[in-house]
């Protein structure tokens, strides 16, 4: 049984996030590598006659693009970075970073577990820092850590032993891959990850219940009528009719890290190109 998500609201269980079956049977939903919505379910006993619901997300898309602050984007080396001897041949020489090695990753600095192949900054002298933080030697690194929300990690499927366990793990990985395709790995998870997950969760629940928008969505929209710091005039507040139109859309959250060592002009053009690519992605999907 397929149901339009915007007409009935987001279900209490998005595909069963608990060990026990939810009151209404809802097929687990995720996004595949091509960007298409996929549903997962297993065969169940013929004694269960209640319908399995598939909540269909809206095909109307308004991408939300998050841009981190300075030094909040992950960077990696685009080539081997070599240090040559100093004046008169004095000073150490050799490769100080390999191609692909993480040059800047705040998560590596805050958690040794996530360090991977990141550069260790303690002990680096000024000459090494200058070579490593060279705008022409690095690029945006999309391989930063990403974590699922708790409810995304629990995937409900009618139990079929190891087969179901493998499918659950595939779905978890698909959900992580979807976030990575949306650029979440390009920004510091330590600084922005929990916020990205929170924002995605709130916007995903921006549907009507009993003819009214969800409480959290209303709270977010209330900010539209307030005056931003430094603004001359506040934007006009949204009307009830405008809010009703907004909840018919889906708001996928994207993140765009950038090479913050480059100029604002270069970074602005990079962001513009990324936004154009995001729009094209959804247009190609017919959204």
PDB file of C-alpha atoms in Angstrom:
ATOM      1  CA  UNK A   1       0.000   0.000   0.000  1.00  0.00           C
ATOM      2  CA  UNK A   2       1.645   3.210  -1.186  1.00  0.00           C
ATOM      3  CA  UNK A   3       0.812   6.443   0.604  1.00  0.00           C
ATOM      4  CA  UNK A   4       1.716  10.029  -0.238  1.00  0.00           C
ATOM      5  CA  UNK A   5       3.811  11.243   2.671  1.00  0.00           C
ATOM      6  CA  UNK A   6       2.664  14.843   2.304  1.00  0.00           C
ATOM      7  CA  UNK A   7      -0.987  14.002   2.687  1.00  0.00           C
ATOM      8  CA  UNK A   8      -0.808  11.923   5.822  1.00  0.00           C
ATOM      9  CA  UNK A   9       2.354  13.125   7.534  1.00  0.00           C
ATOM     10  CA  UNK A  10       5.522  11.304   8.405  1.00  0.00           C
ATOM     11  CA  UNK A  11       4.837   7.994  10.158  1.00  0.00           C
ATOM     12  CA  UNK A  12       5.865   7.510  13.752  1.00  0.00           C
ATOM     13  CA  UNK A  13       8.160   4.727  12.592  1.00  0.00           C
ATOM     14  CA  UNK A  14      10.190   5.323   9.413  1.00  0.00           C
ATOM     15  CA  UNK A  15      10.434   1.721   8.490  1.00  0.00           C
ATOM     16  CA  UNK A  16      10.583   0.303  11.982  1.00  0.00           C
ATOM     17  CA  UNK A  17      13.509   1.524  14.047  1.00  0.00           C
ATOM     18  CA  UNK A  18      12.829  -0.767  17.022  1.00  0.00           C
ATOM     19  CA  UNK A  19      13.458  -4.421  17.697  1.00  0.00           C
ATOM     20  CA  UNK A  20       9.708  -5.058  17.954  1.00  0.00           C
ATOM     21  CA  UNK A  21       7.394  -4.565  14.983  1.00  0.00           C
ATOM     22  CA  UNK A  22       5.637  -1.160  14.980  1.00  0.00           C
ATOM     23  CA  UNK A  23       1.871  -0.858  15.404  1.00  0.00           C
ATOM     24  CA  UNK A  24       1.485  -0.174  11.705  1.00  0.00           C
ATOM     25  CA  UNK A  25       3.700  -2.084   9.327  1.00  0.00           C
ATOM     26  CA  UNK A  26       5.875   0.367   7.416  1.00  0.00           C
ATOM     27  CA  UNK A  27       8.441  -0.673   4.815  1.00  0.00           C
ATOM     28  CA  UNK A  28      11.967   0.568   5.456  1.00  0.00           C
ATOM     29  CA  UNK A  29      12.962   3.345   3.065  1.00  0.00           C
ATOM     30  CA  UNK A  30      16.393   4.404   1.818  1.00  0.00           C
ATOM     31  CA  UNK A  31      18.076   5.989  -1.213  1.00  0.00           C
ATOM     32  CA  UNK A  32      20.176   3.909  -3.612  1.00  0.00           C
ATOM     33  CA  UNK A  33      23.383   4.860  -5.429  1.00  0.00           C
ATOM     34  CA  UNK A  34      21.422   6.383  -8.330  1.00  0.00           C
ATOM     35  CA  UNK A  35      19.428   8.641  -6.012  1.00  0.00           C
ATOM     36  CA  UNK A  36      16.183   6.671  -6.272  1.00  0.00           C
ATOM     37  CA  UNK A  37      13.977   5.897  -3.292  1.00  0.00           C
ATOM     38  CA  UNK A  38      13.940   2.168  -2.497  1.00  0.00           C
ATOM     39  CA  UNK A  39      11.790   0.185  -0.062  1.00  0.00           C
ATOM     40  CA  UNK A  40      12.798  -3.026   1.713  1.00  0.00           C
ATOM     41  CA  UNK A  41      10.583  -5.753   3.165  1.00  0.00           C
ATOM     42  CA  UNK A  42      10.577  -9.512   3.682  1.00  0.00           C
ATOM     43  CA  UNK A  43       7.784 -12.017   3.201  1.00  0.00           C
ATOM     44  CA  UNK A  44       5.710 -12.599   6.332  1.00  0.00           C
ATOM     45  CA  UNK A  45       3.132 -15.098   7.538  1.00  0.00           C
ATOM     46  CA  UNK A  46      -0.155 -15.177   5.618  1.00  0.00           C
ATOM     47  CA  UNK A  47      -1.849 -14.724   8.994  1.00  0.00           C
ATOM     48  CA  UNK A  48      -0.743 -11.099   8.958  1.00  0.00           C
ATOM     49  CA  UNK A  49      -3.357  -9.414   6.799  1.00  0.00           C
ATOM     50  CA  UNK A  50      -2.853  -5.745   7.665  1.00  0.00           C
ATOM     51  CA  UNK A  51      -1.269  -3.763   4.804  1.00  0.00           C
ATOM     52  CA  UNK A  52       2.406  -2.885   4.654  1.00  0.00           C
ATOM     53  CA  UNK A  53       2.618   0.855   4.021  1.00  0.00           C
ATOM     54  CA  UNK A  54       5.126   2.533   1.737  1.00  0.00           C
ATOM     55  CA  UNK A  55       5.386   6.232   2.498  1.00  0.00           C
ATOM     56  CA  UNK A  56       6.254   7.906  -0.804  1.00  0.00           C
ATOM     57  CA  UNK A  57       8.388  11.060  -0.406  1.00  0.00           C
ATOM     58  CA  UNK A  58       7.495  14.138  -2.394  1.00  0.00           C
ATOM     59  CA  UNK A  59       9.081  14.506  -5.835  1.00  0.00           C
ATOM     60  CA  UNK A  60       9.202  18.272  -5.272  1.00  0.00           C
ATOM     61  CA  UNK A  61      12.702  19.098  -4.095  1.00  0.00           C
ATOM     62  CA  UNK A  62      14.216  22.166  -2.433  1.00  0.00           C
ATOM     63  CA  UNK A  63      17.849  21.300  -1.606  1.00  0.00           C
ATOM     64  CA  UNK A  64      19.264  22.883   1.540  1.00  0.00           C
ATOM     65  CA  UNK A  65      22.957  23.700   1.092  1.00  0.00           C
ATOM     66  CA  UNK A  66      25.081  24.047   4.234  1.00  0.00           C
ATOM     67  CA  UNK A  67      28.385  25.905   3.904  1.00  0.00           C
ATOM     68  CA  UNK A  68      30.888  25.580   6.792  1.00  0.00           C
ATOM     69  CA  UNK A  69      32.963  28.361   8.279  1.00  0.00           C
ATOM     70  CA  UNK A  70      36.633  28.992   7.594  1.00  0.00           C
ATOM     71  CA  UNK A  71      38.776  25.945   8.461  1.00  0.00           C
ATOM     72  CA  UNK A  72      35.661  23.787   8.798  1.00  0.00           C
ATOM     73  CA  UNK A  73      36.242  21.934   5.508  1.00  0.00           C
ATOM     74  CA  UNK A  74      38.379  18.798   5.197  1.00  0.00           C
ATOM     75  CA  UNK A  75      41.431  19.021   2.920  1.00  0.00           C
ATOM     76  CA  UNK A  76      43.753  16.383   1.430  1.00  0.00           C
ATOM     77  CA  UNK A  77      46.951  16.488  -0.616  1.00  0.00           C
ATOM     78  CA  UNK A  78      46.547  16.364  -4.389  1.00  0.00           C
ATOM     79  CA  UNK A  79      50.217  15.431  -4.827  1.00  0.00           C
ATOM     80  CA  UNK A  80      53.230  14.394  -2.814  1.00  0.00           C
ATOM     81  CA  UNK A  81      54.383  17.382  -0.769  1.00  0.00           C
ATOM     82  CA  UNK A  82      58.153  17.526  -0.537  1.00  0.00           C
ATOM     83  CA  UNK A  83      60.331  19.495   1.795  1.00  0.00           C
ATOM     84  CA  UNK A  84      63.804  20.358   0.562  1.00  0.00           C
ATOM     85  CA  UNK A  85      66.782  21.362   2.667  1.00  0.00           C
ATOM     86  CA  UNK A  86      66.849  24.901   4.014  1.00  0.00           C
ATOM     87  CA  UNK A  87      69.330  27.683   3.330  1.00  0.00           C
ATOM     88  CA  UNK A  88      72.760  26.272   2.659  1.00  0.00           C
ATOM     89  CA  UNK A  89      71.341  22.766   2.651  1.00  0.00           C
ATOM     90  CA  UNK A  90      70.459  22.951   6.322  1.00  0.00           C
ATOM     91  CA  UNK A  91      67.182  21.469   7.534  1.00  0.00           C
ATOM     92  CA  UNK A  92      65.471  18.160   6.938  1.00  0.00           C
ATOM     93  CA  UNK A  93      64.408  17.016   3.468  1.00  0.00           C
ATOM     94  CA  UNK A  94      61.930  14.476   2.180  1.00  0.00           C
ATOM     95  CA  UNK A  95      58.250  13.792   1.566  1.00  0.00           C
ATOM     96  CA  UNK A  96      56.140  15.274   4.372  1.00  0.00           C
ATOM     97  CA  UNK A  97      52.753  14.296   2.903  1.00  0.00           C
ATOM     98  CA  UNK A  98      51.690  11.742   0.327  1.00  0.00           C
ATOM     99  CA  UNK A  99      49.106  12.249  -2.396  1.00  0.00           C
ATOM    100  CA  UNK A 100      45.658  11.635  -0.906  1.00  0.00           C
ATOM    101  CA  UNK A 101      46.815  12.085   2.682  1.00  0.00           C
ATOM    102  CA  UNK A 102      44.545  14.155   4.879  1.00  0.00           C
ATOM    103  CA  UNK A 103      46.083  17.553   5.494  1.00  0.00           C
ATOM    104  CA  UNK A 104      43.302  19.194   7.488  1.00  0.00           C
ATOM    105  CA  UNK A 105      40.676  17.202   9.358  1.00  0.00           C
ATOM    106  CA  UNK A 106      39.428  18.523  12.701  1.00  0.00           C
ATOM    107  CA  UNK A 107      37.968  15.123  13.536  1.00  0.00           C
ATOM    108  CA  UNK A 108      41.455  13.623  13.400  1.00  0.00           C
ATOM    109  CA  UNK A 109      42.634  16.216  15.905  1.00  0.00           C
ATOM    110  CA  UNK A 110      39.785  15.549  18.329  1.00  0.00           C
ATOM    111  CA  UNK A 111      39.673  11.753  18.123  1.00  0.00           C
ATOM    112  CA  UNK A 112      42.683   9.469  17.521  1.00  0.00           C
ATOM    113  CA  UNK A 113      40.233   6.741  16.467  1.00  0.00           C
ATOM    114  CA  UNK A 114      39.251   8.786  13.410  1.00  0.00           C
ATOM    115  CA  UNK A 115      42.789   9.852  12.548  1.00  0.00           C
ATOM    116  CA  UNK A 116      43.263   7.430   9.624  1.00  0.00           C
ATOM    117  CA  UNK A 117      46.102   8.755   7.453  1.00  0.00           C
ATOM    118  CA  UNK A 118      45.853  12.350   8.634  1.00  0.00           C
ATOM    119  CA  UNK A 119      48.848  14.606   9.109  1.00  0.00           C
ATOM    120  CA  UNK A 120      49.919  14.987  12.738  1.00  0.00           C
ATOM    121  CA  UNK A 121      50.162  18.717  13.377  1.00  0.00           C
ATOM    122  CA  UNK A 122      51.882  18.776  16.782  1.00  0.00           C
ATOM    123  CA  UNK A 123      55.590  19.318  16.191  1.00  0.00           C
ATOM    124  CA  UNK A 124      55.264  20.669  12.640  1.00  0.00           C
ATOM    125  CA  UNK A 125      57.457  23.743  12.251  1.00  0.00           C
ATOM    126  CA  UNK A 126      56.609  26.891  10.300  1.00  0.00           C
ATOM    127  CA  UNK A 127      58.287  25.687   7.104  1.00  0.00           C
ATOM    128  CA  UNK A 128      56.312  22.434   7.084  1.00  0.00           C
ATOM    129  CA  UNK A 129      53.032  24.205   7.850  1.00  0.00           C
ATOM    130  CA  UNK A 130      53.618  26.581   4.952  1.00  0.00           C
ATOM    131  CA  UNK A 131      54.175  23.690   2.563  1.00  0.00           C
ATOM    132  CA  UNK A 132      51.218  21.660   3.841  1.00  0.00           C
ATOM    133  CA  UNK A 133      48.758  24.557   3.909  1.00  0.00           C
ATOM    134  CA  UNK A 134      49.405  25.538   0.310  1.00  0.00           C
ATOM    135  CA  UNK A 135      46.206  26.187  -1.634  1.00  0.00           C
ATOM    136  CA  UNK A 136      47.688  24.641  -4.785  1.00  0.00           C
ATOM    137  CA  UNK A 137      48.747  21.450  -3.000  1.00  0.00           C
ATOM    138  CA  UNK A 138      45.384  20.486  -1.489  1.00  0.00           C
ATOM    139  CA  UNK A 139      41.763  19.876  -2.445  1.00  0.00           C
ATOM    140  CA  UNK A 140      38.499  19.230  -0.628  1.00  0.00           C
ATOM    141  CA  UNK A 141      38.442  15.819   1.069  1.00  0.00           C
ATOM    142  CA  UNK A 142      35.039  14.122   0.988  1.00  0.00           C
ATOM    143  CA  UNK A 143      36.157  11.159   3.091  1.00  0.00           C
ATOM    144  CA  UNK A 144      35.508  12.598   6.538  1.00  0.00           C
ATOM    145  CA  UNK A 145      33.576  10.589   9.164  1.00  0.00           C
ATOM    146  CA  UNK A 146      29.770  10.485   8.998  1.00  0.00           C
ATOM    147  CA  UNK A 147      27.394   9.049  11.576  1.00  0.00           C
ATOM    148  CA  UNK A 148      23.767   8.010  11.276  1.00  0.00           C
ATOM    149  CA  UNK A 149      21.103   9.212  13.658  1.00  0.00           C
ATOM    150  CA  UNK A 150      20.133   6.604  16.225  1.00  0.00           C
ATOM    151  CA  UNK A 151      16.816   5.853  14.529  1.00  0.00           C
ATOM    152  CA  UNK A 152      18.554   5.488  11.151  1.00  0.00           C
ATOM    153  CA  UNK A 153      20.847   2.828  12.574  1.00  0.00           C
ATOM    154  CA  UNK A 154      17.974   0.600  13.668  1.00  0.00           C
ATOM    155  CA  UNK A 155      16.475  -0.959  10.556  1.00  0.00           C
ATOM    156  CA  UNK A 156      13.298  -2.976  10.959  1.00  0.00           C
ATOM    157  CA  UNK A 157      12.743  -5.937   8.669  1.00  0.00           C
ATOM    158  CA  UNK A 158      10.667  -9.062   9.351  1.00  0.00           C
ATOM    159  CA  UNK A 159      13.280 -11.451  10.683  1.00  0.00           C
ATOM    160  CA  UNK A 160      14.818 -13.910   8.232  1.00  0.00           C
ATOM    161  CA  UNK A 161      17.973 -14.702  10.167  1.00  0.00           C
ATOM    162  CA  UNK A 162      21.328 -13.884   8.629  1.00  0.00           C
ATOM    163  CA  UNK A 163      19.755 -12.819   5.356  1.00  0.00           C
ATOM    164  CA  UNK A 164      17.842 -10.044   7.127  1.00  0.00           C
ATOM    165  CA  UNK A 165      20.943  -9.062   9.112  1.00  0.00           C
ATOM    166  CA  UNK A 166      22.928  -8.637   5.884  1.00  0.00           C
ATOM    167  CA  UNK A 167      20.124  -6.572   4.372  1.00  0.00           C
ATOM    168  CA  UNK A 168      19.960  -4.342   7.452  1.00  0.00           C
ATOM    169  CA  UNK A 169      23.683  -3.664   7.184  1.00  0.00           C
ATOM    170  CA  UNK A 170      23.327  -2.927   3.456  1.00  0.00           C
ATOM    171  CA  UNK A 171      20.600  -0.391   4.231  1.00  0.00           C
ATOM    172  CA  UNK A 172      22.691   1.291   6.932  1.00  0.00           C
ATOM    173  CA  UNK A 173      25.576   1.556   4.475  1.00  0.00           C
ATOM    174  CA  UNK A 174      23.244   2.906   1.777  1.00  0.00           C
ATOM    175  CA  UNK A 175      22.092   5.611   4.183  1.00  0.00           C
ATOM    176  CA  UNK A 176      25.686   6.562   4.963  1.00  0.00           C
ATOM    177  CA  UNK A 177      26.549   6.593   1.253  1.00  0.00           C
ATOM    178  CA  UNK A 178      23.597   8.872   0.552  1.00  0.00           C
ATOM    179  CA  UNK A 179      24.851  11.408   3.098  1.00  0.00           C
ATOM    180  CA  UNK A 180      28.349  11.186   1.645  1.00  0.00           C
ATOM    181  CA  UNK A 181      27.009  11.843  -1.867  1.00  0.00           C
ATOM    182  CA  UNK A 182      25.401  14.950  -0.421  1.00  0.00           C
ATOM    183  CA  UNK A 183      28.797  16.195   0.715  1.00  0.00           C
ATOM    184  CA  UNK A 184      28.574  15.518   4.432  1.00  0.00           C
ATOM    185  CA  UNK A 185      32.079  14.032   4.446  1.00  0.00           C
ATOM    186  CA  UNK A 186      33.586  17.324   3.237  1.00  0.00           C
ATOM    187  CA  UNK A 187      32.970  19.134   6.532  1.00  0.00           C
ATOM    188  CA  UNK A 188      34.127  18.585  10.089  1.00  0.00           C
ATOM    189  CA  UNK A 189      31.813  16.099  11.779  1.00  0.00           C
ATOM    190  CA  UNK A 190      32.979  17.280  15.205  1.00  0.00           C
ATOM    191  CA  UNK A 191      31.854  20.826  14.401  1.00  0.00           C
ATOM    192  CA  UNK A 192      28.829  20.307  12.179  1.00  0.00           C
ATOM    193  CA  UNK A 193      27.764  16.657  12.073  1.00  0.00           C
ATOM    194  CA  UNK A 194      25.207  16.664  14.912  1.00  0.00           C
ATOM    195  CA  UNK A 195      23.649  19.843  13.491  1.00  0.00           C
ATOM    196  CA  UNK A 196      23.360  18.347   9.996  1.00  0.00           C
ATOM    197  CA  UNK A 197      21.635  15.275  11.406  1.00  0.00           C
ATOM    198  CA  UNK A 198      19.306  17.453  13.492  1.00  0.00           C
ATOM    199  CA  UNK A 199      18.441  19.707  10.548  1.00  0.00           C
ATOM    200  CA  UNK A 200      17.771  16.755   8.267  1.00  0.00           C
ATOM    201  CA  UNK A 201      15.547  15.136  10.873  1.00  0.00           C
ATOM    202  CA  UNK A 202      13.502  18.302  11.435  1.00  0.00           C
ATOM    203  CA  UNK A 203      13.061  19.078   7.747  1.00  0.00           C
ATOM    204  CA  UNK A 204      12.185  15.453   7.005  1.00  0.00           C
ATOM    205  CA  UNK A 205       9.335  15.792   9.504  1.00  0.00           C
ATOM    206  CA  UNK A 206       8.017  18.973   7.931  1.00  0.00           C
ATOM    207  CA  UNK A 207       4.675  17.425   7.029  1.00  0.00           C
ATOM    208  CA  UNK A 208       1.128  18.005   8.122  1.00  0.00           C
ATOM    209  CA  UNK A 209      -0.544  16.184  10.990  1.00  0.00           C
ATOM    210  CA  UNK A 210      -4.251  16.768  11.429  1.00  0.00           C
ATOM    211  CA  UNK A 211      -4.107  19.726   9.056  1.00  0.00           C
ATOM    212  CA  UNK A 212      -1.209  21.482  10.824  1.00  0.00           C
ATOM    213  CA  UNK A 213       2.554  21.607  10.211  1.00  0.00           C
ATOM    214  CA  UNK A 214       4.776  19.740  12.661  1.00  0.00           C
ATOM    215  CA  UNK A 215       5.722  21.748  15.753  1.00  0.00           C
ATOM    216  CA  UNK A 216       9.441  21.840  14.998  1.00  0.00           C
ATOM    217  CA  UNK A 217       8.867  22.973  11.422  1.00  0.00           C
ATOM    218  CA  UNK A 218       6.701  25.836  12.673  1.00  0.00           C
ATOM    219  CA  UNK A 219       9.454  26.866  15.094  1.00  0.00           C
ATOM    220  CA  UNK A 220      11.962  26.960  12.240  1.00  0.00           C
ATOM    221  CA  UNK A 221       9.626  29.016  10.071  1.00  0.00           C
ATOM    222  CA  UNK A 222       9.090  31.547  12.844  1.00  0.00           C
ATOM    223  CA  UNK A 223      12.694  32.647  12.305  1.00  0.00           C
ATOM    224  CA  UNK A 224      11.794  33.875   8.814  1.00  0.00           C
ATOM    225  CA  UNK A 225       9.944  36.877  10.221  1.00  0.00           C
ATOM    226  CA  UNK A 226      12.771  37.957  12.522  1.00  0.00           C
ATOM    227  CA  UNK A 227      15.437  40.494  11.699  1.00  0.00           C
ATOM    228  CA  UNK A 228      18.902  38.987  11.085  1.00  0.00           C
ATOM    229  CA  UNK A 229      21.814  40.655  12.856  1.00  0.00           C
ATOM    230  CA  UNK A 230      22.880  43.721  10.912  1.00  0.00           C
ATOM    231  CA  UNK A 231      19.838  43.706   8.610  1.00  0.00           C
ATOM    232  CA  UNK A 232      18.118  47.001   7.805  1.00  0.00           C
ATOM    233  CA  UNK A 233      14.688  45.423   7.438  1.00  0.00           C
ATOM    234  CA  UNK A 234      13.292  42.101   8.554  1.00  0.00           C
ATOM    235  CA  UNK A 235      11.898  39.849   5.811  1.00  0.00           C
ATOM    236  CA  UNK A 236       8.107  39.555   5.774  1.00  0.00           C
ATOM    237  CA  UNK A 237       6.750  36.707   7.935  1.00  0.00           C
ATOM    238  CA  UNK A 238       5.366  33.655   6.176  1.00  0.00           C
ATOM    239  CA  UNK A 239       1.623  33.343   5.917  1.00  0.00           C
ATOM    240  CA  UNK A 240      -0.307  30.192   6.786  1.00  0.00           C
ATOM    241  CA  UNK A 241      -0.970  29.652   3.083  1.00  0.00           C
ATOM    242  CA  UNK A 242       2.744  29.872   2.261  1.00  0.00           C
ATOM    243  CA  UNK A 243       3.559  27.392   5.014  1.00  0.00           C
ATOM    244  CA  UNK A 244       1.037  24.930   3.589  1.00  0.00           C
ATOM    245  CA  UNK A 245       2.821  25.117   0.240  1.00  0.00           C
ATOM    246  CA  UNK A 246       6.233  24.565   1.821  1.00  0.00           C
ATOM    247  CA  UNK A 247       5.276  21.311   3.497  1.00  0.00           C
ATOM    248  CA  UNK A 248       4.574  19.782   0.094  1.00  0.00           C
ATOM    249  CA  UNK A 249       8.296  19.865  -0.642  1.00  0.00           C
ATOM    250  CA  UNK A 250      11.215  17.664   0.371  1.00  0.00           C
ATOM    251  CA  UNK A 251      14.323  19.347   1.780  1.00  0.00           C
ATOM    252  CA  UNK A 252      17.428  17.150   1.344  1.00  0.00           C
ATOM    253  CA  UNK A 253      20.379  18.599   3.258  1.00  0.00           C
ATOM    254  CA  UNK A 254      23.647  18.977   1.352  1.00  0.00           C
ATOM    255  CA  UNK A 255      27.022  20.182   2.640  1.00  0.00           C
ATOM    256  CA  UNK A 256      29.656  21.870   0.505  1.00  0.00           C
ATOM    257  CA  UNK A 257      33.147  22.008   1.937  1.00  0.00           C
ATOM    258  CA  UNK A 258      35.593  24.233   0.071  1.00  0.00           C
ATOM    259  CA  UNK A 259      39.313  24.928  -0.143  1.00  0.00           C
ATOM    260  CA  UNK A 260      39.459  27.706   2.447  1.00  0.00           C
ATOM    261  CA  UNK A 261      43.090  28.420   1.571  1.00  0.00           C
ATOM    262  CA  UNK A 262      41.934  29.939  -1.720  1.00  0.00           C
ATOM    263  CA  UNK A 263      40.386  33.374  -2.215  1.00  0.00           C
ATOM    264  CA  UNK A 264      36.746  34.172  -1.487  1.00  0.00           C
ATOM    265  CA  UNK A 265      36.251  34.635  -5.222  1.00  0.00           C
ATOM    266  CA  UNK A 266      37.540  31.140  -5.982  1.00  0.00           C
ATOM    267  CA  UNK A 267      35.549  29.596  -3.141  1.00  0.00           C
ATOM    268  CA  UNK A 268      32.410  31.428  -4.240  1.00  0.00           C
ATOM    269  CA  UNK A 269      32.756  30.095  -7.777  1.00  0.00           C
ATOM    270  CA  UNK A 270      33.364  26.589  -6.419  1.00  0.00           C
ATOM    271  CA  UNK A 271      30.177  26.844  -4.360  1.00  0.00           C
ATOM    272  CA  UNK A 272      28.210  28.129  -7.365  1.00  0.00           C
ATOM    273  CA  UNK A 273      29.404  25.172  -9.450  1.00  0.00           C
ATOM    274  CA  UNK A 274      28.431  22.729  -6.696  1.00  0.00           C
ATOM    275  CA  UNK A 275      24.953  24.239  -6.396  1.00  0.00           C
ATOM    276  CA  UNK A 276      24.516  23.950 -10.165  1.00  0.00           C
ATOM    277  CA  UNK A 277      25.563  20.279  -9.977  1.00  0.00           C
ATOM    278  CA  UNK A 278      23.073  19.636  -7.157  1.00  0.00           C
ATOM    279  CA  UNK A 279      20.252  21.185  -9.170  1.00  0.00           C
ATOM    280  CA  UNK A 280      21.208  19.139 -12.226  1.00  0.00           C
ATOM    281  CA  UNK A 281      21.251  15.945 -10.144  1.00  0.00           C
ATOM    282  CA  UNK A 282      17.637  16.374  -9.094  1.00  0.00           C
ATOM    283  CA  UNK A 283      16.564  17.596 -12.526  1.00  0.00           C
ATOM    284  CA  UNK A 284      18.037  14.459 -14.083  1.00  0.00           C
ATOM    285  CA  UNK A 285      15.987  12.413 -11.609  1.00  0.00           C
ATOM    286  CA  UNK A 286      12.847  14.177 -12.815  1.00  0.00           C
ATOM    287  CA  UNK A 287      12.392  16.190  -9.631  1.00  0.00           C
TER     288      UNK A 287
END
